[in-house]
Structures are given as C-alpha cells and as structure tokens.
C-alpha cells in the first residue's frame, strides 16, 4: 500500500499510510514502556485491616527546563534531563488518593473528586461501581469515568487485561475472592485540589498516588519503591492511551529540587534522580520571586504530545538542536539556582518556554491566546 501511495502520489492514500505508520510507532513505544513492569507478588502479611484507609498524597511539580526530553521515544533515542521542583499550594499537598478493602462494597467502587484548595469543599465528583469486567472496557478513553483508576487496577495486575475482552461478564467480586481469599470489595478515592489542566503534572502524580495507596492496601510491597512507581505510571499512561514521559511523576513523588536524567539507548528506561536540598535562605528568595498562576485554559496533554512526537519524528536540524538545548538547559537551571542567580534563572525559564513552543509546533495550542496575552503584558 505504501509503494502504491508513493508511486501514484495519491494524497488520501498517503495520509492513510502515514496514520498507520504512526499508530505502529506509538504501539512499539508502548511495548517498550510496558515491558518495564515486573510481576507483582502479594503478601497477605502486609494487608492492612479491612475498612482501614491507606492514604497517599503528593505535591505538584513545576518543571524549570528539559520537558519533552523525558518522553519516550525521545528519552530512549537521545537521553533526557529535566530540572523540576516539588511544590505545595497554600502549604498543602494538593494531590491524594485513599484506598480500603471494605465489606460495604460489592466489586470495586471508584471515585474522583475535585475540591477547593482553601475550604476543602467538593467542587465536582464522579463515581462508578465496577461489578463486571465489561465495566472496565473503556479504560483506554481518557475522558471515560474514572479512567485513570481503571488503568491503575490493570497496571498493578489486580485485573487481568485479557479478561476485560474475553470474559466481559465475569464478576469482579469473584476475582477478588479468588486472589485474596475473602469476599470483600475495594474502594478507591482520588482527590485533586488543582483546577483541570493546571499544567502541574496532576494526572501523572495522581496516578502515582492511586498506585501507591491501592498497592499498599492489597499487600503489594513493591509500590513502596518510588523507582517502581515511576515506571508503573509510565505503563499506566500507555494503557490510558495518553502516553507521556517520566518527569511529572518524578517531580511530585520525589521532594525538593531535582535533576532527573535518563540514559539514551536504555530500555526499559532507568531514571536517575538527584535530589538537591535548597538552603532555607535560598528557598525564601525563590518563594519571593516565583509566582504560580493558572491561565484558566485547560489542555489535554495527549493532543500536544502527539504533535511533539510528530516533530521529533522529522529529525530536522531545528528539532534535534531544540532537544539538545532542553537537556543542557536543565543542567544550567540547577547551576543557576545553586549560585542564587535568579535573574539568569528568569532568562532560562523564558528560553525554556520558547523551546517548548518550537517542539510542539505553531498549531499545537501549547500557548493559548490568553496565556500569550499574559506574557506579552508582563514583558512590556
């Protein structure tokens, strides 16, 4: 088909071939990422008492430079480096998940909440009861109810992915009883105090919280290893079809200022995290100079990511040079903070924003009109 398309210069056929090749490339990337998740053994000795909530919470993250270099296959083929900060808002960790084994639920109850960061009042929520395998059938749709939590169940091996299509009427309650030896339900509640599309790594960090609380609730000792959680979130996002890199979860699951790096040509990905303590006086200086603002325009990261990976596939000199600058910028940001040169840090952040727009392309929507207006006003 490709040869025919090239020989005839048939536009619609060329587009169709390009889409199929792109799907194949994404599938191969997914296979590389997914292969990094080991088998998980359950330890009944680690079961918390029934009805006991296991809570995991985390800060948000702010990336200072290097974003997009962490995204497979870029990080596989080039190597990646990201400088990022873990941040609290109003002195609160804004992302959390809690899980319990309970006699009050038949099956698995999933709840997603968005709450006001100041009052804790519920803004909106959605919930679903997973009673049969077919209730998980839309797990690859990021817009489906509680899709992230559905993928967490699969990523940890609680629900065999093959059963979702092959045994759609199979009872979830029976599966839980067969595996854990008791007739019990599971309840998972994930909570965000951030607005949708805040750009603070919300979904990836929240995925790490869900995996951590769910795993501990079910006796999966491996989830206490943050390195495992980093890889597990990568796998979860492939299941969810959003894709993505490792910087968001690293940024929120590890504290402080960090330089995160991954070597090229290493599969599965191995992320090295260098946590750097900021002296209290430096931290006060940074808090006095850095302002976190929400532009009010949410974006689905999946759509922008697809455009970035198409740019990377071109291997143009501009894109290769941009990735090189992103990686070097991450190292320079760390050095600048350590020198307390905040004017230079501001320059590097401005450069980083320009590089991210180049990676995403002009028509990506990475810079909404409202955000551009804010930047233009600040620079006057």
CSV table of C-alpha atoms in Angstrom, one decimal:
chain,number,residue,atom,x,y,z
A,1,UNK,CA,0.0,0.0,0.0
A,2,UNK,CA,2.8,2.4,0.8
A,3,UNK,CA,4.5,1.7,-2.5
A,4,UNK,CA,1.3,2.3,-4.4
A,5,UNK,CA,0.7,5.6,-2.5
A,6,UNK,CA,4.2,6.8,-3.3
A,7,UNK,CA,4.0,5.7,-7.0
A,8,UNK,CA,0.7,7.4,-7.5
A,9,UNK,CA,1.1,10.4,-5.2
A,10,UNK,CA,-2.4,9.7,-4.0
A,11,UNK,CA,-2.9,12.2,-1.2
A,12,UNK,CA,-5.6,10.4,0.7
A,13,UNK,CA,-3.7,7.1,0.5
A,14,UNK,CA,-0.5,8.8,1.7
A,15,UNK,CA,-2.3,10.2,4.7
A,16,UNK,CA,-3.8,6.8,5.5
A,17,UNK,CA,-0.4,5.2,5.2
A,18,UNK,CA,1.1,7.9,7.4
A,19,UNK,CA,-1.6,7.3,10.1
A,20,UNK,CA,-1.0,3.6,10.1
A,21,UNK,CA,2.8,4.0,10.4
A,22,UNK,CA,2.3,6.5,13.2
A,23,UNK,CA,0.0,4.1,15.1
A,24,UNK,CA,2.7,1.3,14.6
A,25,UNK,CA,5.3,3.7,16.1
A,26,UNK,CA,3.2,4.5,19.1
A,27,UNK,CA,2.5,0.8,19.6
A,28,UNK,CA,6.2,0.0,19.6
A,29,UNK,CA,6.9,2.8,22.1
A,30,UNK,CA,4.1,1.4,24.3
A,31,UNK,CA,5.6,-2.1,24.1
A,32,UNK,CA,9.0,-0.7,25.2
A,33,UNK,CA,7.4,1.1,28.1
A,34,UNK,CA,5.1,-1.6,29.2
A,35,UNK,CA,7.9,-4.2,29.2
A,36,UNK,CA,9.4,-2.5,32.2
A,37,UNK,CA,6.7,-3.6,34.7
A,38,UNK,CA,7.6,-6.7,36.6
A,39,UNK,CA,5.3,-9.3,38.0
A,40,UNK,CA,4.0,-8.3,41.4
A,41,UNK,CA,3.6,-10.8,44.3
A,42,UNK,CA,1.0,-10.3,47.0
A,43,UNK,CA,2.0,-10.6,50.7
A,44,UNK,CA,-1.0,-11.3,52.9
A,45,UNK,CA,1.1,-10.3,55.9
A,46,UNK,CA,1.1,-6.8,54.5
A,47,UNK,CA,-2.7,-6.5,54.4
A,48,UNK,CA,-4.0,-3.6,56.5
A,49,UNK,CA,-7.2,-4.3,58.5
A,50,UNK,CA,-10.4,-4.3,56.5
A,51,UNK,CA,-12.1,-0.8,56.4
A,52,UNK,CA,-8.7,0.9,57.1
A,53,UNK,CA,-8.0,3.7,54.6
A,54,UNK,CA,-4.5,3.8,53.1
A,55,UNK,CA,-3.7,7.3,52.1
A,56,UNK,CA,-1.0,8.6,49.7
A,57,UNK,CA,-0.5,12.3,49.0
A,58,UNK,CA,1.9,14.3,47.0
A,59,UNK,CA,2.9,17.9,46.0
A,60,UNK,CA,2.5,19.2,42.5
A,61,UNK,CA,5.5,19.8,40.3
A,62,UNK,CA,7.0,22.7,38.3
A,63,UNK,CA,9.4,21.9,35.5
A,64,UNK,CA,12.1,24.5,35.0
A,65,UNK,CA,13.7,23.1,31.9
A,66,UNK,CA,14.1,19.9,29.9
A,67,UNK,CA,10.5,18.9,29.5
A,68,UNK,CA,9.7,16.7,26.4
A,69,UNK,CA,13.2,15.2,26.5
A,70,UNK,CA,11.8,12.8,29.1
A,71,UNK,CA,9.2,11.5,26.7
A,72,UNK,CA,9.7,8.0,25.1
A,73,UNK,CA,10.9,7.6,22.4
A,74,UNK,CA,12.9,10.9,22.7
A,75,UNK,CA,14.5,9.8,26.0
A,76,UNK,CA,15.4,6.4,24.6
A,77,UNK,CA,17.0,7.8,21.4
A,78,UNK,CA,18.6,11.0,22.8
A,79,UNK,CA,18.7,10.7,26.5
A,80,UNK,CA,16.7,13.1,28.7
A,81,UNK,CA,17.3,15.6,31.5
A,82,UNK,CA,14.7,17.6,33.4
A,83,UNK,CA,15.1,20.2,36.3
A,84,UNK,CA,12.0,20.4,38.4
A,85,UNK,CA,10.6,21.4,41.8
A,86,UNK,CA,8.1,19.8,44.1
A,87,UNK,CA,5.7,22.5,45.2
A,88,UNK,CA,2.9,22.8,47.7
A,89,UNK,CA,0.0,25.2,47.3
A,90,UNK,CA,-1.3,27.1,50.3
A,91,UNK,CA,1.1,24.9,52.3
A,92,UNK,CA,-0.9,21.8,51.2
A,93,UNK,CA,0.0,18.8,49.1
A,94,UNK,CA,-2.8,19.1,46.5
A,95,UNK,CA,-3.0,15.5,45.2
A,96,UNK,CA,-4.0,12.4,47.1
A,97,UNK,CA,-5.6,9.0,46.9
A,98,UNK,CA,-7.0,6.7,49.5
A,99,UNK,CA,-8.0,3.1,49.2
A,100,UNK,CA,-9.6,0.4,51.5
A,101,UNK,CA,-10.8,-3.1,51.5
A,102,UNK,CA,-14.4,-3.0,52.6
A,103,UNK,CA,-17.4,-5.2,53.3
A,104,UNK,CA,-19.7,-2.3,52.3
A,105,UNK,CA,-19.0,-2.6,48.5
A,106,UNK,CA,-19.6,-5.5,46.2
A,107,UNK,CA,-17.0,-5.1,43.5
A,108,UNK,CA,-14.8,-2.0,43.1
A,109,UNK,CA,-16.0,1.5,43.7
A,110,UNK,CA,-14.0,4.3,42.1
A,111,UNK,CA,-14.5,7.9,43.0
A,112,UNK,CA,-12.8,11.0,41.5
A,113,UNK,CA,-13.0,14.3,43.4
A,114,UNK,CA,-12.1,17.9,42.7
A,115,UNK,CA,-12.1,20.0,45.9
A,116,UNK,CA,-11.5,23.7,46.7
A,117,UNK,CA,-7.9,24.1,47.9
A,118,UNK,CA,-8.9,26.6,50.7
A,119,UNK,CA,-12.1,25.2,52.1
A,120,UNK,CA,-11.9,21.6,51.0
A,121,UNK,CA,-15.5,21.9,49.7
A,122,UNK,CA,-16.4,19.5,47.0
A,123,UNK,CA,-16.5,21.2,43.5
A,124,UNK,CA,-17.3,18.2,41.4
A,125,UNK,CA,-17.0,14.4,41.5
A,126,UNK,CA,-17.8,11.3,39.5
A,127,UNK,CA,-18.0,7.7,40.6
A,128,UNK,CA,-18.6,4.3,39.2
A,129,UNK,CA,-19.1,0.8,40.5
A,130,UNK,CA,-17.1,-1.9,38.7
A,131,UNK,CA,-19.2,-5.1,39.1
A,132,UNK,CA,-18.3,-7.0,35.9
A,133,UNK,CA,-15.3,-7.0,33.6
A,134,UNK,CA,-17.2,-5.1,30.9
A,135,UNK,CA,-17.4,-2.1,33.2
A,136,UNK,CA,-13.7,-1.6,32.5
A,137,UNK,CA,-14.0,-1.8,28.8
A,138,UNK,CA,-13.5,2.0,28.2
A,139,UNK,CA,-10.2,2.2,30.2
A,140,UNK,CA,-8.3,3.5,27.1
A,141,UNK,CA,-10.5,6.5,26.8
A,142,UNK,CA,-9.1,9.4,29.0
A,143,UNK,CA,-12.5,11.0,29.0
A,144,UNK,CA,-14.3,8.0,30.5
A,145,UNK,CA,-15.4,8.0,34.1
A,146,UNK,CA,-12.6,7.2,36.5
A,147,UNK,CA,-10.4,6.1,33.6
A,148,UNK,CA,-7.1,6.7,35.5
A,149,UNK,CA,-8.2,4.5,38.4
A,150,UNK,CA,-9.4,1.8,36.0
A,151,UNK,CA,-5.9,1.7,34.4
A,152,UNK,CA,-4.3,1.5,37.9
A,153,UNK,CA,-6.2,-1.7,38.5
A,154,UNK,CA,-4.8,-3.1,35.3
A,155,UNK,CA,-1.3,-1.7,35.7
A,156,UNK,CA,-0.9,-3.4,39.1
A,157,UNK,CA,-2.3,-6.7,37.8
A,158,UNK,CA,-5.4,-6.6,40.0
A,159,UNK,CA,-7.5,-7.1,36.9
A,160,UNK,CA,-6.0,-9.2,34.0
A,161,UNK,CA,-6.3,-7.1,30.9
A,162,UNK,CA,-7.2,-10.2,28.8
A,163,UNK,CA,-10.3,-10.8,30.9
A,164,UNK,CA,-11.8,-7.5,30.0
A,165,UNK,CA,-12.4,-8.5,26.5
A,166,UNK,CA,-12.5,-12.3,26.8
A,167,UNK,CA,-14.7,-12.6,30.0
A,168,UNK,CA,-16.7,-9.4,30.0
A,169,UNK,CA,-19.5,-10.9,32.2
A,170,UNK,CA,-17.1,-12.2,34.8
A,171,UNK,CA,-17.8,-11.0,38.3
A,172,UNK,CA,-15.2,-8.6,39.8
A,173,UNK,CA,-16.2,-9.9,43.3
A,174,UNK,CA,-15.3,-13.4,42.3
A,175,UNK,CA,-11.9,-12.3,41.1
A,176,UNK,CA,-11.1,-10.5,44.3
A,177,UNK,CA,-12.2,-13.5,46.4
A,178,UNK,CA,-10.1,-15.9,44.2
A,179,UNK,CA,-7.0,-13.8,44.6
A,180,UNK,CA,-7.3,-12.6,48.1
A,181,UNK,CA,-9.2,-15.4,49.7
A,182,UNK,CA,-12.0,-13.3,51.1
A,183,UNK,CA,-15.3,-11.8,50.0
A,184,UNK,CA,-14.5,-8.2,50.1
A,185,UNK,CA,-14.8,-5.0,47.9
A,186,UNK,CA,-12.3,-2.3,47.1
A,187,UNK,CA,-12.9,1.5,47.3
A,188,UNK,CA,-10.6,4.0,45.7
A,189,UNK,CA,-11.0,7.7,46.0
A,190,UNK,CA,-8.6,10.1,44.2
A,191,UNK,CA,-8.7,13.8,45.1
A,192,UNK,CA,-7.2,16.9,43.4
A,193,UNK,CA,-7.2,20.4,44.8
A,194,UNK,CA,-6.0,21.8,41.5
A,195,UNK,CA,-8.0,23.1,38.5
A,196,UNK,CA,-8.3,20.8,35.5
A,197,UNK,CA,-5.4,21.3,33.0
A,198,UNK,CA,-3.3,23.2,35.5
A,199,UNK,CA,-0.1,22.1,33.9
A,200,UNK,CA,1.4,20.9,37.2
A,201,UNK,CA,1.7,17.2,36.4
A,202,UNK,CA,-1.6,16.5,38.0
A,203,UNK,CA,-2.7,13.3,36.3
A,204,UNK,CA,0.7,11.5,36.4
A,205,UNK,CA,1.3,12.4,40.1
A,206,UNK,CA,-2.3,11.4,41.0
A,207,UNK,CA,-1.7,8.1,39.2
A,208,UNK,CA,1.3,7.6,41.4
A,209,UNK,CA,-0.8,8.3,44.5
A,210,UNK,CA,-3.5,5.8,43.3
A,211,UNK,CA,-1.0,3.1,42.6
A,212,UNK,CA,0.7,3.6,45.9
A,213,UNK,CA,-2.5,3.5,48.0
A,214,UNK,CA,-4.0,0.7,46.0
A,215,UNK,CA,-0.9,-1.4,46.1
A,216,UNK,CA,-0.3,-1.0,49.9
A,217,UNK,CA,-4.0,-1.8,50.5
A,218,UNK,CA,-3.6,-5.1,48.7
A,219,UNK,CA,-0.2,-6.0,50.1
A,220,UNK,CA,2.0,-5.1,47.1
A,221,UNK,CA,5.2,-4.3,48.8
A,222,UNK,CA,6.8,-3.2,45.5
A,223,UNK,CA,4.8,0.1,45.4
A,224,UNK,CA,6.9,1.4,48.3
A,225,UNK,CA,9.8,1.7,45.9
A,226,UNK,CA,9.5,5.1,44.2
A,227,UNK,CA,11.5,3.9,41.2
A,228,UNK,CA,8.9,1.2,40.6
A,229,UNK,CA,6.1,3.8,40.8
A,230,UNK,CA,7.8,5.9,38.2
A,231,UNK,CA,7.9,3.0,35.7
A,232,UNK,CA,4.4,1.9,36.7
A,233,UNK,CA,2.9,5.4,36.0
A,234,UNK,CA,4.6,5.3,32.5
A,235,UNK,CA,2.9,1.9,31.9
A,236,UNK,CA,-0.5,3.3,33.2
A,237,UNK,CA,-0.4,6.2,30.8
A,238,UNK,CA,0.2,3.9,27.9
A,239,UNK,CA,-2.8,1.9,29.0
A,240,UNK,CA,-4.8,5.1,29.2
A,241,UNK,CA,-3.6,6.0,25.7
A,242,UNK,CA,-2.3,9.4,26.8
A,243,UNK,CA,1.3,8.4,26.7
A,244,UNK,CA,3.8,10.7,28.3
A,245,UNK,CA,7.2,10.8,30.0
A,246,UNK,CA,8.6,10.4,33.5
A,247,UNK,CA,9.2,14.0,34.6
A,248,UNK,CA,5.7,14.6,36.1
A,249,UNK,CA,5.7,11.7,38.4
A,250,UNK,CA,9.3,12.2,39.4
A,251,UNK,CA,8.6,15.8,40.1
A,252,UNK,CA,5.8,15.0,42.5
A,253,UNK,CA,6.8,11.7,44.0
A,254,UNK,CA,10.3,13.0,44.9
A,255,UNK,CA,10.6,16.1,47.0
A,256,UNK,CA,12.7,19.3,46.7
A,257,UNK,CA,14.7,20.5,43.7
A,258,UNK,CA,15.7,17.7,41.4
A,259,UNK,CA,17.8,17.0,38.4
A,260,UNK,CA,16.3,13.9,36.7
A,261,UNK,CA,18.2,12.1,33.9
A,262,UNK,CA,17.8,9.0,31.7
A,263,UNK,CA,20.5,7.5,29.5
A,264,UNK,CA,19.9,7.0,25.8
A,265,UNK,CA,19.6,3.5,24.3
A,266,UNK,CA,18.4,2.0,27.6
A,267,UNK,CA,15.2,0.0,27.6
A,268,UNK,CA,13.4,-0.2,29.9
A,269,UNK,CA,14.0,3.4,31.0
A,270,UNK,CA,16.1,3.9,34.1
A,271,UNK,CA,15.6,7.4,35.6
A,272,UNK,CA,18.3,8.7,37.9
A,273,UNK,CA,17.0,11.3,40.4
A,274,UNK,CA,19.4,13.7,42.1
A,275,UNK,CA,17.6,15.4,44.9
A,276,UNK,CA,19.1,18.8,45.9
A,277,UNK,CA,18.3,20.4,49.2
A,278,UNK,CA,17.7,24.1,48.9
A,279,UNK,CA,19.0,26.1,51.9
A,280,UNK,CA,16.2,27.9,53.8
A,281,UNK,CA,17.5,31.3,52.8
A,282,UNK,CA,17.6,30.3,49.2
A,283,UNK,CA,14.1,28.9,49.4
A,284,UNK,CA,12.8,32.1,50.8
A,285,UNK,CA,14.4,34.0,48.0
A,286,UNK,CA,12.8,31.8,45.4
A,287,UNK,CA,9.4,31.9,47.0
A,288,UNK,CA,9.6,35.7,46.9
A,289,UNK,CA,10.5,35.7,43.2
A,290,UNK,CA,8.5,32.9,41.7
A,291,UNK,CA,4.7,33.3,41.1
A,292,UNK,CA,2.5,30.4,40.2
A,293,UNK,CA,-0.6,31.4,38.1
A,294,UNK,CA,-3.3,29.4,36.3
A,295,UNK,CA,-4.1,30.8,32.9
A,296,UNK,CA,-7.6,29.3,33.0
A,297,UNK,CA,-7.3,27.4,29.8
A,298,UNK,CA,-7.1,23.6,30.3
A,299,UNK,CA,-5.5,21.5,27.6
A,300,UNK,CA,-5.3,17.7,27.1
A,301,UNK,CA,-1.7,16.8,27.2
A,302,UNK,CA,-2.3,13.8,24.9
A,303,UNK,CA,-3.1,16.1,22.0
A,304,UNK,CA,0.1,18.2,22.4
A,305,UNK,CA,2.2,15.1,23.0
A,306,UNK,CA,1.2,13.7,19.6
A,307,UNK,CA,2.3,16.9,17.9
A,308,UNK,CA,5.6,16.8,19.8
A,309,UNK,CA,6.3,13.3,18.7
A,310,UNK,CA,5.5,14.1,15.1
A,311,UNK,CA,8.0,16.9,15.3
A,312,UNK,CA,10.6,14.5,16.8
A,313,UNK,CA,9.9,12.0,14.0
A,314,UNK,CA,11.1,14.6,11.4
A,315,UNK,CA,14.6,14.7,13.0
A,316,UNK,CA,15.0,18.1,11.5
A,317,UNK,CA,18.1,20.1,12.5
A,318,UNK,CA,15.9,22.6,14.3
A,319,UNK,CA,14.2,19.9,16.4
A,320,UNK,CA,17.4,18.0,17.2
A,321,UNK,CA,19.0,21.3,18.2
A,322,UNK,CA,16.0,22.1,20.4
A,323,UNK,CA,16.1,18.8,22.3
A,324,UNK,CA,19.8,19.4,22.9
A,325,UNK,CA,19.1,22.9,24.3
A,326,UNK,CA,16.3,21.4,26.5
A,327,UNK,CA,18.7,18.9,28.1
A,328,UNK,CA,21.5,21.4,28.6
A,329,UNK,CA,19.0,23.9,30.0
A,330,UNK,CA,18.1,21.5,32.8
A,331,UNK,CA,21.7,21.3,34.0
A,332,UNK,CA,22.1,25.1,33.7
A,333,UNK,CA,18.9,25.7,35.7
A,334,UNK,CA,20.3,23.7,38.6
A,335,UNK,CA,23.6,25.5,38.5
A,336,UNK,CA,21.9,28.9,38.4
A,337,UNK,CA,19.7,28.1,41.5
A,338,UNK,CA,22.8,26.9,43.4
A,339,UNK,CA,24.5,30.2,42.5
A,340,UNK,CA,21.4,32.2,43.6
A,341,UNK,CA,21.5,33.9,40.2
A,342,UNK,CA,17.7,34.5,39.9
A,343,UNK,CA,18.0,36.9,37.0
A,344,UNK,CA,19.7,34.3,34.9
A,345,UNK,CA,17.0,31.7,36.1
A,346,UNK,CA,14.4,34.0,34.7
A,347,UNK,CA,16.2,34.2,31.4
A,348,UNK,CA,16.4,30.4,31.3
A,349,UNK,CA,12.7,30.0,32.1
A,350,UNK,CA,11.9,32.3,29.2
A,351,UNK,CA,14.2,30.4,26.9
A,352,UNK,CA,12.5,27.1,28.0
A,353,UNK,CA,9.1,28.4,27.1
A,354,UNK,CA,10.3,29.3,23.6
A,355,UNK,CA,11.9,25.9,23.2
A,356,UNK,CA,8.7,24.1,24.2
A,357,UNK,CA,6.7,26.0,21.7
A,358,UNK,CA,9.2,25.0,19.0
A,359,UNK,CA,8.9,21.3,20.0
A,360,UNK,CA,5.1,21.4,19.9
A,361,UNK,CA,4.8,23.4,16.7
A,362,UNK,CA,2.9,26.5,15.8
A,363,UNK,CA,-0.6,24.9,15.5
A,364,UNK,CA,-0.3,22.8,18.7
A,365,UNK,CA,-2.3,25.0,21.0
A,366,UNK,CA,0.6,24.8,23.6
A,367,UNK,CA,0.3,28.6,24.1
A,368,UNK,CA,-3.4,29.6,24.3
A,369,UNK,CA,-4.2,33.2,23.3
A,370,UNK,CA,-4.9,34.1,26.9
A,371,UNK,CA,-1.5,32.9,28.0
A,372,UNK,CA,0.2,34.7,25.2
A,373,UNK,CA,-1.5,37.9,26.2
A,374,UNK,CA,-0.3,37.4,29.8
A,375,UNK,CA,3.3,37.0,28.7
A,376,UNK,CA,3.1,40.0,26.3
A,377,UNK,CA,1.7,42.2,29.1
A,378,UNK,CA,4.4,41.1,31.5
A,379,UNK,CA,7.2,41.9,29.0
A,380,UNK,CA,6.0,45.5,28.3
